[in-house]
């Protein structure tokens, strides 16, 4: 079946072909009669039994359905572009909801909202699944989060050894926002600690996490996702006061010359580190690989606000003018899915509200890895 062109809005996901049947039918063939995958290089969507995420507020879904600045402190994991399991692909277009169409028994999906800065261990009423992302996390926190993920997988999924897994890692925003200038308010009052955020330190922390996954979690496809383009978001002119205050709190180093210089440099260097790690043959095994998906690294769509003034499209951001809305999470979810079927050199970033949802077919039935990429 050919890929379907869909239009995605916050609470609307419709094909544009004008065919009512598409409203009820997933656009890809979801045949499950294939034999189980014996290699990560021959992994089909229906083979994936567990989905998980490690990272910061972006993959935690911070502010995704917020209607005011105070609600931004809600982490709506149920609509996170990676693990969100609320609704269906029609109204919550996440990687998990797409894979769920191929395997309804998918484990690890997240539902509901957690509260930022409250430990996940104290939010037992929320079914956050295997989304272990924590707001304000740093790259240095990833090895610890990976260990927590592995413990939870082994505790909650009895058949974990036999199931293929997708684990995403997205981190680095807080490294560049809070630790690229000499001092911040949170450092001054002892909440933030001094951290080495050099590209080398970032890469070493991600490597530590990959080593743990490689040693303890068989049958795993690890997806490394680079941080977004913070310079575009933080340089929006004429922001309302709540957004200005939110930016000062979340990314204080942007207000310094030192930070404004370091943030774009480190963003690119962190991306380079991820590709370097993914290319390392130390992390290659028949049942394990590490891939990079550029899903979050593009320019968000903008609108003119008069004269030469501009702002990021209001449907893309939460009320703090910084985190992703539900619509943006859906667009990122679509991008991540599409990236999984695009070759290493041809992975696209498309943040338009209308784009195709790529489907596996006889010619390209598997998720693309560095070893089966054409």
Short mmCIF file of C-alpha atoms in Angstrom, two decimals:
data_model
loop_
_atom_site.label_atom_id
_atom_site.label_comp_id
_atom_site.label_asym_id
_atom_site.label_seq_id
_atom_site.Cartn_x
_atom_site.Cartn_y
_atom_site.Cartn_z
CA UNK A 1 0.00 0.00 0.00
CA UNK A 2 1.41 3.46 -0.84
CA UNK A 3 2.21 5.92 1.88
CA UNK A 4 -0.71 8.07 2.98
CA UNK A 5 -0.58 11.86 2.98
CA UNK A 6 -2.07 13.09 6.24
CA UNK A 7 -2.88 16.44 7.76
CA UNK A 8 -2.06 16.71 11.45
CA UNK A 9 -3.54 19.31 13.80
CA UNK A 10 -3.74 19.29 17.62
CA UNK A 11 -6.92 17.23 17.78
CA UNK A 12 -7.30 16.24 14.14
CA UNK A 13 -5.52 13.72 11.99
CA UNK A 14 -7.08 13.28 8.58
CA UNK A 15 -5.92 11.91 5.24
CA UNK A 16 -6.32 14.45 2.47
CA UNK A 17 -7.42 11.98 -0.17
CA UNK A 18 -11.09 12.63 0.60
CA UNK A 19 -11.75 8.95 1.21
CA UNK A 20 -13.90 8.28 4.29
CA UNK A 21 -12.54 4.76 4.63
CA UNK A 22 -9.14 6.20 5.49
CA UNK A 23 -10.66 7.66 8.65
CA UNK A 24 -11.06 4.16 10.01
CA UNK A 25 -8.18 2.29 8.38
CA UNK A 26 -4.51 2.56 9.20
CA UNK A 27 -2.75 3.44 5.90
CA UNK A 28 -0.09 0.68 6.08
CA UNK A 29 -0.46 -3.08 5.75
CA UNK A 30 -0.05 -4.60 9.23
CA UNK A 31 0.35 -8.27 8.28
CA UNK A 32 1.75 -10.21 11.24
CA UNK A 33 2.25 -13.55 9.47
CA UNK A 34 6.00 -13.06 9.02
CA UNK A 35 8.43 -15.24 11.00
CA UNK A 36 10.02 -13.51 14.03
CA UNK A 37 13.09 -11.41 13.32
CA UNK A 38 16.42 -13.15 13.90
CA UNK A 39 18.50 -10.03 13.30
CA UNK A 40 18.17 -6.35 14.16
CA UNK A 41 18.90 -5.70 10.48
CA UNK A 42 15.71 -7.53 9.54
CA UNK A 43 13.45 -5.94 12.11
CA UNK A 44 9.87 -5.19 11.11
CA UNK A 45 7.46 -2.96 13.06
CA UNK A 46 5.42 -6.00 14.13
CA UNK A 47 8.54 -7.52 15.73
CA UNK A 48 8.84 -4.70 18.27
CA UNK A 49 7.44 -5.76 21.64
CA UNK A 50 8.83 -3.06 23.95
CA UNK A 51 9.25 0.69 23.49
CA UNK A 52 11.14 2.91 25.94
CA UNK A 53 12.54 6.42 26.22
CA UNK A 54 15.35 8.01 28.21
CA UNK A 55 16.00 11.73 28.19
CA UNK A 56 14.81 15.15 29.30
CA UNK A 57 11.60 17.17 29.24
CA UNK A 58 11.17 16.90 25.46
CA UNK A 59 10.58 13.15 25.44
CA UNK A 60 8.73 13.45 28.78
CA UNK A 61 6.07 15.54 27.02
CA UNK A 62 6.40 18.64 29.20
CA UNK A 63 3.64 21.16 28.49
CA UNK A 64 2.29 19.22 25.51
CA UNK A 65 -1.37 19.82 26.38
CA UNK A 66 -0.93 22.84 28.66
CA UNK A 67 -3.38 25.71 28.26
CA UNK A 68 -1.50 28.15 30.50
CA UNK A 69 2.01 28.70 31.83
CA UNK A 70 1.40 26.85 35.13
CA UNK A 71 0.22 23.70 33.34
CA UNK A 72 3.57 23.53 31.54
CA UNK A 73 4.90 21.79 34.65
CA UNK A 74 2.77 18.79 33.67
CA UNK A 75 4.69 16.12 31.78
CA UNK A 76 2.06 14.65 29.47
CA UNK A 77 3.81 11.37 28.78
CA UNK A 78 0.66 9.95 27.21
CA UNK A 79 1.22 12.12 24.12
CA UNK A 80 5.05 12.03 24.08
CA UNK A 81 6.18 11.59 20.48
CA UNK A 82 8.08 8.40 21.40
CA UNK A 83 6.06 6.38 23.94
CA UNK A 84 2.68 8.13 24.05
CA UNK A 85 -0.09 5.55 24.08
CA UNK A 86 -3.22 7.63 24.59
CA UNK A 87 -5.86 7.61 21.88
CA UNK A 88 -4.65 6.20 18.59
CA UNK A 89 -2.57 7.20 15.58
CA UNK A 90 -5.60 9.21 14.36
CA UNK A 91 -5.48 11.78 17.18
CA UNK A 92 -2.16 11.13 18.94
CA UNK A 93 0.43 10.41 16.29
CA UNK A 94 3.31 8.92 18.27
CA UNK A 95 5.86 6.25 17.43
CA UNK A 96 4.23 3.96 19.99
CA UNK A 97 0.73 4.42 18.58
CA UNK A 98 1.98 3.69 15.07
CA UNK A 99 3.85 0.54 16.12
CA UNK A 100 0.79 -0.50 18.14
CA UNK A 101 -1.08 -0.88 14.84
CA UNK A 102 1.40 -3.61 13.91
CA UNK A 103 1.65 -5.13 17.39
CA UNK A 104 -1.33 -4.44 19.69
CA UNK A 105 0.60 -6.13 22.53
CA UNK A 106 3.33 -3.47 22.56
CA UNK A 107 4.75 -2.92 26.08
CA UNK A 108 6.14 0.29 27.55
CA UNK A 109 3.62 2.84 26.27
CA UNK A 110 2.94 5.79 28.56
CA UNK A 111 -0.38 7.24 29.67
CA UNK A 112 -1.40 10.27 31.67
CA UNK A 113 0.59 13.10 33.21
CA UNK A 114 3.37 13.29 35.74
CA UNK A 115 4.52 16.42 37.55
CA UNK A 116 7.90 17.88 36.67
CA UNK A 117 10.52 17.79 39.46
CA UNK A 118 8.63 15.08 41.39
CA UNK A 119 10.49 11.72 41.34
CA UNK A 120 8.78 9.10 39.19
CA UNK A 121 8.93 6.70 42.14
CA UNK A 122 6.48 8.98 43.96
CA UNK A 123 3.98 9.18 41.08
CA UNK A 124 2.65 5.64 41.23
CA UNK A 125 -0.87 6.62 40.17
CA UNK A 126 0.37 7.40 36.64
CA UNK A 127 1.02 4.65 34.09
CA UNK A 128 4.10 6.23 32.57
CA UNK A 129 5.26 2.88 31.18
CA UNK A 130 8.89 2.79 30.14
CA UNK A 131 9.24 6.51 29.53
CA UNK A 132 11.99 7.16 32.07
CA UNK A 133 12.73 10.70 30.86
CA UNK A 134 13.19 13.30 33.60
CA UNK A 135 12.81 17.05 33.20
CA UNK A 136 16.07 19.00 33.53
CA UNK A 137 18.14 15.84 33.03
CA UNK A 138 21.72 16.11 31.79
CA UNK A 139 23.82 13.74 29.71
CA UNK A 140 25.58 12.76 32.94
CA UNK A 141 22.24 11.40 34.21
CA UNK A 142 21.67 9.04 31.28
CA UNK A 143 23.67 6.03 32.55
CA UNK A 144 21.67 6.09 35.79
CA UNK A 145 18.37 6.43 33.91
CA UNK A 146 19.31 3.50 31.68
CA UNK A 147 19.93 1.34 34.75
CA UNK A 148 16.52 2.33 36.11
CA UNK A 149 14.96 1.46 32.76
CA UNK A 150 16.57 -1.99 32.70
CA UNK A 151 15.40 -2.73 36.24
CA UNK A 152 11.84 -1.77 35.35
CA UNK A 153 11.87 -3.79 32.11
CA UNK A 154 13.01 -6.89 33.97
CA UNK A 155 10.50 -6.31 36.78
CA UNK A 156 7.42 -5.57 34.68
CA UNK A 157 7.87 -7.57 31.46
CA UNK A 158 8.42 -11.28 32.26
CA UNK A 159 9.16 -12.16 28.63
CA UNK A 160 11.62 -9.27 28.14
CA UNK A 161 14.45 -11.48 26.88
CA UNK A 162 12.37 -12.70 23.94
CA UNK A 163 10.96 -9.33 22.85
CA UNK A 164 12.59 -6.88 20.46
CA UNK A 165 12.98 -3.41 21.96
CA UNK A 166 13.30 0.17 20.77
CA UNK A 167 15.01 2.54 23.22
CA UNK A 168 15.38 6.24 22.39
CA UNK A 169 17.87 8.61 24.03
CA UNK A 170 17.32 12.36 23.72
CA UNK A 171 19.31 14.61 26.04
CA UNK A 172 21.57 17.67 26.00
CA UNK A 173 19.19 20.65 26.08
CA UNK A 174 19.83 21.31 29.76
CA UNK A 175 23.58 20.81 29.38
CA UNK A 176 23.83 23.70 26.92
CA UNK A 177 21.17 25.88 28.57
CA UNK A 178 22.36 25.74 32.17
CA UNK A 179 26.07 25.00 32.07
CA UNK A 180 27.61 27.07 29.27
CA UNK A 181 27.95 30.25 31.34
CA UNK A 182 29.94 30.96 34.48
CA UNK A 183 27.07 31.31 36.90
CA UNK A 184 23.27 31.09 37.02
CA UNK A 185 20.69 31.80 39.67
CA UNK A 186 20.10 28.08 40.30
CA UNK A 187 23.83 27.46 40.61
CA UNK A 188 24.07 30.40 42.98
CA UNK A 189 21.47 28.95 45.38
CA UNK A 190 22.92 25.46 45.20
CA UNK A 191 20.23 23.69 43.13
CA UNK A 192 22.38 23.23 40.04
CA UNK A 193 25.88 21.80 40.23
CA UNK A 194 28.85 22.57 38.01
CA UNK A 195 29.02 19.99 35.22
CA UNK A 196 31.44 19.27 32.39
CA UNK A 197 29.34 19.80 29.25
CA UNK A 198 32.16 19.51 26.72
CA UNK A 199 31.47 17.41 23.61
CA UNK A 200 33.88 14.80 24.93
CA UNK A 201 32.08 14.54 28.28
CA UNK A 202 28.71 14.39 26.53
CA UNK A 203 29.91 11.61 24.25
CA UNK A 204 31.43 9.65 27.14
CA UNK A 205 28.17 9.76 29.12
CA UNK A 206 26.15 8.50 26.16
CA UNK A 207 28.74 5.77 25.56
CA UNK A 208 28.46 4.63 29.17
CA UNK A 209 24.71 4.30 28.73
CA UNK A 210 25.08 2.37 25.46
CA UNK A 211 27.59 0.00 27.07
CA UNK A 212 25.08 -0.79 29.82
CA UNK A 213 22.31 -1.45 27.29
CA UNK A 214 24.62 -3.55 25.12
CA UNK A 215 25.63 -5.72 28.08
CA UNK A 216 22.20 -6.18 29.68
CA UNK A 217 19.39 -5.64 27.17
CA UNK A 218 19.50 -8.05 24.20
CA UNK A 219 17.40 -7.62 21.06
CA UNK A 220 17.52 -3.84 21.14
CA UNK A 221 17.49 -1.07 18.57
CA UNK A 222 18.85 2.07 20.26
CA UNK A 223 17.86 5.35 18.65
CA UNK A 224 19.95 8.43 19.42
CA UNK A 225 18.10 11.70 18.81
CA UNK A 226 20.02 15.01 18.66
CA UNK A 227 18.81 18.06 20.56
CA UNK A 228 16.66 20.63 18.82
CA UNK A 229 17.61 24.02 17.41
CA UNK A 230 17.42 26.11 20.56
CA UNK A 231 18.77 29.22 18.86
CA UNK A 232 15.61 29.50 16.77
CA UNK A 233 13.28 29.08 19.74
CA UNK A 234 15.20 31.35 22.10
CA UNK A 235 15.70 34.18 19.61
CA UNK A 236 11.99 34.75 18.95
CA UNK A 237 11.31 38.51 19.20
CA UNK A 238 8.67 40.24 21.31
CA UNK A 239 7.72 37.29 23.49
CA UNK A 240 5.04 37.77 26.15
CA UNK A 241 6.31 38.17 29.70
CA UNK A 242 5.44 34.60 30.86
CA UNK A 243 7.52 33.18 28.00
CA UNK A 244 10.41 35.53 28.71
CA UNK A 245 10.44 34.44 32.35
CA UNK A 246 10.18 30.77 31.35
CA UNK A 247 13.14 31.11 29.01
CA UNK A 248 15.17 32.79 31.74
CA UNK A 249 14.38 29.90 34.10
CA UNK A 250 14.90 27.06 31.62
CA UNK A 251 17.81 28.44 29.60
CA UNK A 252 19.56 31.20 31.57
CA UNK A 253 22.84 30.91 29.68
CA UNK A 254 21.15 32.17 26.50
CA UNK A 255 21.02 35.59 28.17
CA UNK A 256 24.83 35.71 28.29
CA UNK A 257 27.24 36.31 25.43
CA UNK A 258 29.18 33.25 26.55
CA UNK A 259 26.07 31.06 26.35
CA UNK A 260 24.81 32.43 23.03
CA UNK A 261 28.15 31.54 21.51
CA UNK A 262 28.44 28.10 23.11
CA UNK A 263 24.90 26.80 22.54
CA UNK A 264 24.96 26.51 18.72
CA UNK A 265 28.54 25.21 18.81
CA UNK A 266 27.76 22.47 21.35
CA UNK A 267 24.51 21.56 19.59
CA UNK A 268 26.49 20.69 16.48
CA UNK A 269 29.28 18.98 18.40
CA UNK A 270 26.80 16.87 20.39
CA UNK A 271 25.24 15.77 17.11
CA UNK A 272 28.68 14.80 15.83
CA UNK A 273 29.27 12.73 18.97
CA UNK A 274 26.01 10.81 18.43
CA UNK A 275 26.96 9.86 14.87
CA UNK A 276 30.41 8.86 16.05
CA UNK A 277 28.90 6.55 18.68
CA UNK A 278 26.41 5.06 16.21
CA UNK A 279 29.28 4.27 13.84
CA UNK A 280 31.29 2.44 16.51
CA UNK A 281 31.44 -1.29 15.71
CA UNK A 282 31.85 -2.03 19.43
CA UNK A 283 28.09 -1.64 19.70
CA UNK A 284 27.23 -3.93 16.81
CA UNK A 285 25.76 -7.37 17.30
CA UNK A 286 23.24 -9.50 15.44
CA UNK A 287 20.62 -8.48 17.99
CA UNK A 288 21.82 -4.97 18.81
CA UNK A 289 22.55 -1.75 16.97
CA UNK A 290 22.70 2.01 17.57
CA UNK A 291 21.25 4.42 15.02
CA UNK A 292 20.82 8.20 14.83
CA UNK A 293 17.50 9.75 13.79
CA UNK A 294 17.66 13.52 13.07
CA UNK A 295 13.98 13.87 14.00
CA UNK A 296 14.28 16.93 16.27
CA UNK A 297 17.13 18.79 14.57
CA UNK A 298 15.21 20.88 12.03
CA UNK A 299 13.81 24.41 11.88
CA UNK A 300 10.28 24.76 13.23
CA UNK A 301 7.71 26.43 10.95
CA UNK A 302 7.29 30.16 11.49
CA UNK A 303 4.67 32.80 10.77
CA UNK A 304 5.06 36.53 10.09
CA UNK A 305 3.69 38.81 12.76
CA UNK A 306 3.94 42.07 10.86
CA UNK A 307 6.76 43.67 8.89
CA UNK A 308 9.94 41.68 9.43
CA UNK A 309 8.79 40.27 12.77
CA UNK A 310 8.20 36.55 13.11
CA UNK A 311 7.46 33.83 15.62
CA UNK A 312 7.35 30.07 15.61
CA UNK A 313 3.95 28.78 14.52
CA UNK A 314 1.73 29.00 17.63
CA UNK A 315 0.44 25.44 17.15
CA UNK A 316 3.97 24.06 17.60
CA UNK A 317 4.82 25.28 21.12
CA UNK A 318 3.34 25.06 24.59
CA UNK A 319 2.38 28.24 26.51
CA UNK A 320 6.02 28.76 27.59
CA UNK A 321 6.99 29.33 23.92
CA UNK A 322 9.67 26.69 24.41
CA UNK A 323 8.44 23.11 24.83
CA UNK A 324 6.55 21.12 22.22
CA UNK A 325 2.77 21.14 21.91
CA UNK A 326 0.70 18.02 21.26
CA UNK A 327 0.64 18.96 17.58
CA UNK A 328 4.43 19.20 17.50
CA UNK A 329 4.76 15.88 19.31
CA UNK A 330 2.57 14.36 16.60
CA UNK A 331 4.69 15.86 13.84
CA UNK A 332 7.88 14.66 15.55
CA UNK A 333 6.34 11.21 15.99
CA UNK A 334 5.60 11.07 12.27
CA UNK A 335 9.14 12.22 11.49
CA UNK A 336 10.69 9.61 13.75
CA UNK A 337 8.62 6.85 12.14
CA UNK A 338 9.51 8.04 8.63
CA UNK A 339 13.21 8.32 9.54
CA UNK A 340 13.17 4.63 10.47
CA UNK A 341 12.49 3.77 6.83
CA UNK A 342 14.90 6.25 5.22
CA UNK A 343 18.53 5.49 4.37
CA UNK A 344 21.34 6.97 6.43
CA UNK A 345 22.12 9.64 3.85
CA UNK A 346 18.49 10.53 3.03
CA UNK A 347 16.74 10.98 6.34
CA UNK A 348 14.36 13.90 6.00
CA UNK A 349 13.00 16.43 8.47
CA UNK A 350 9.55 17.73 7.61
CA UNK A 351 7.67 19.76 10.20
CA UNK A 352 4.76 20.70 7.95
CA UNK A 353 1.25 19.86 9.11
CA UNK A 354 0.81 17.75 6.00
CA UNK A 355 3.17 14.95 5.03
CA UNK A 356 3.09 11.29 4.16
CA UNK A 357 3.28 8.47 6.65
CA UNK A 358 5.74 6.03 5.12
CA UNK A 359 4.82 2.37 5.03
CA UNK A 360 7.00 -0.74 4.90
CA UNK A 361 6.51 -2.74 1.71
CA UNK A 362 7.98 -5.75 -0.08
CA UNK A 363 10.92 -3.69 -1.33
CA UNK A 364 11.68 -2.02 2.03
CA UNK A 365 10.10 -4.15 4.77
CA UNK A 366 12.62 -3.48 7.56
CA UNK A 367 13.66 -0.60 9.78
CA UNK A 368 16.78 0.89 8.20
CA UNK A 369 20.10 0.29 9.93
CA UNK A 370 23.63 1.14 8.90
CA UNK A 371 24.03 -2.41 7.59
CA UNK A 372 20.87 -2.72 5.49
CA UNK A 373 20.71 0.88 4.26
CA UNK A 374 20.67 1.23 0.49
#
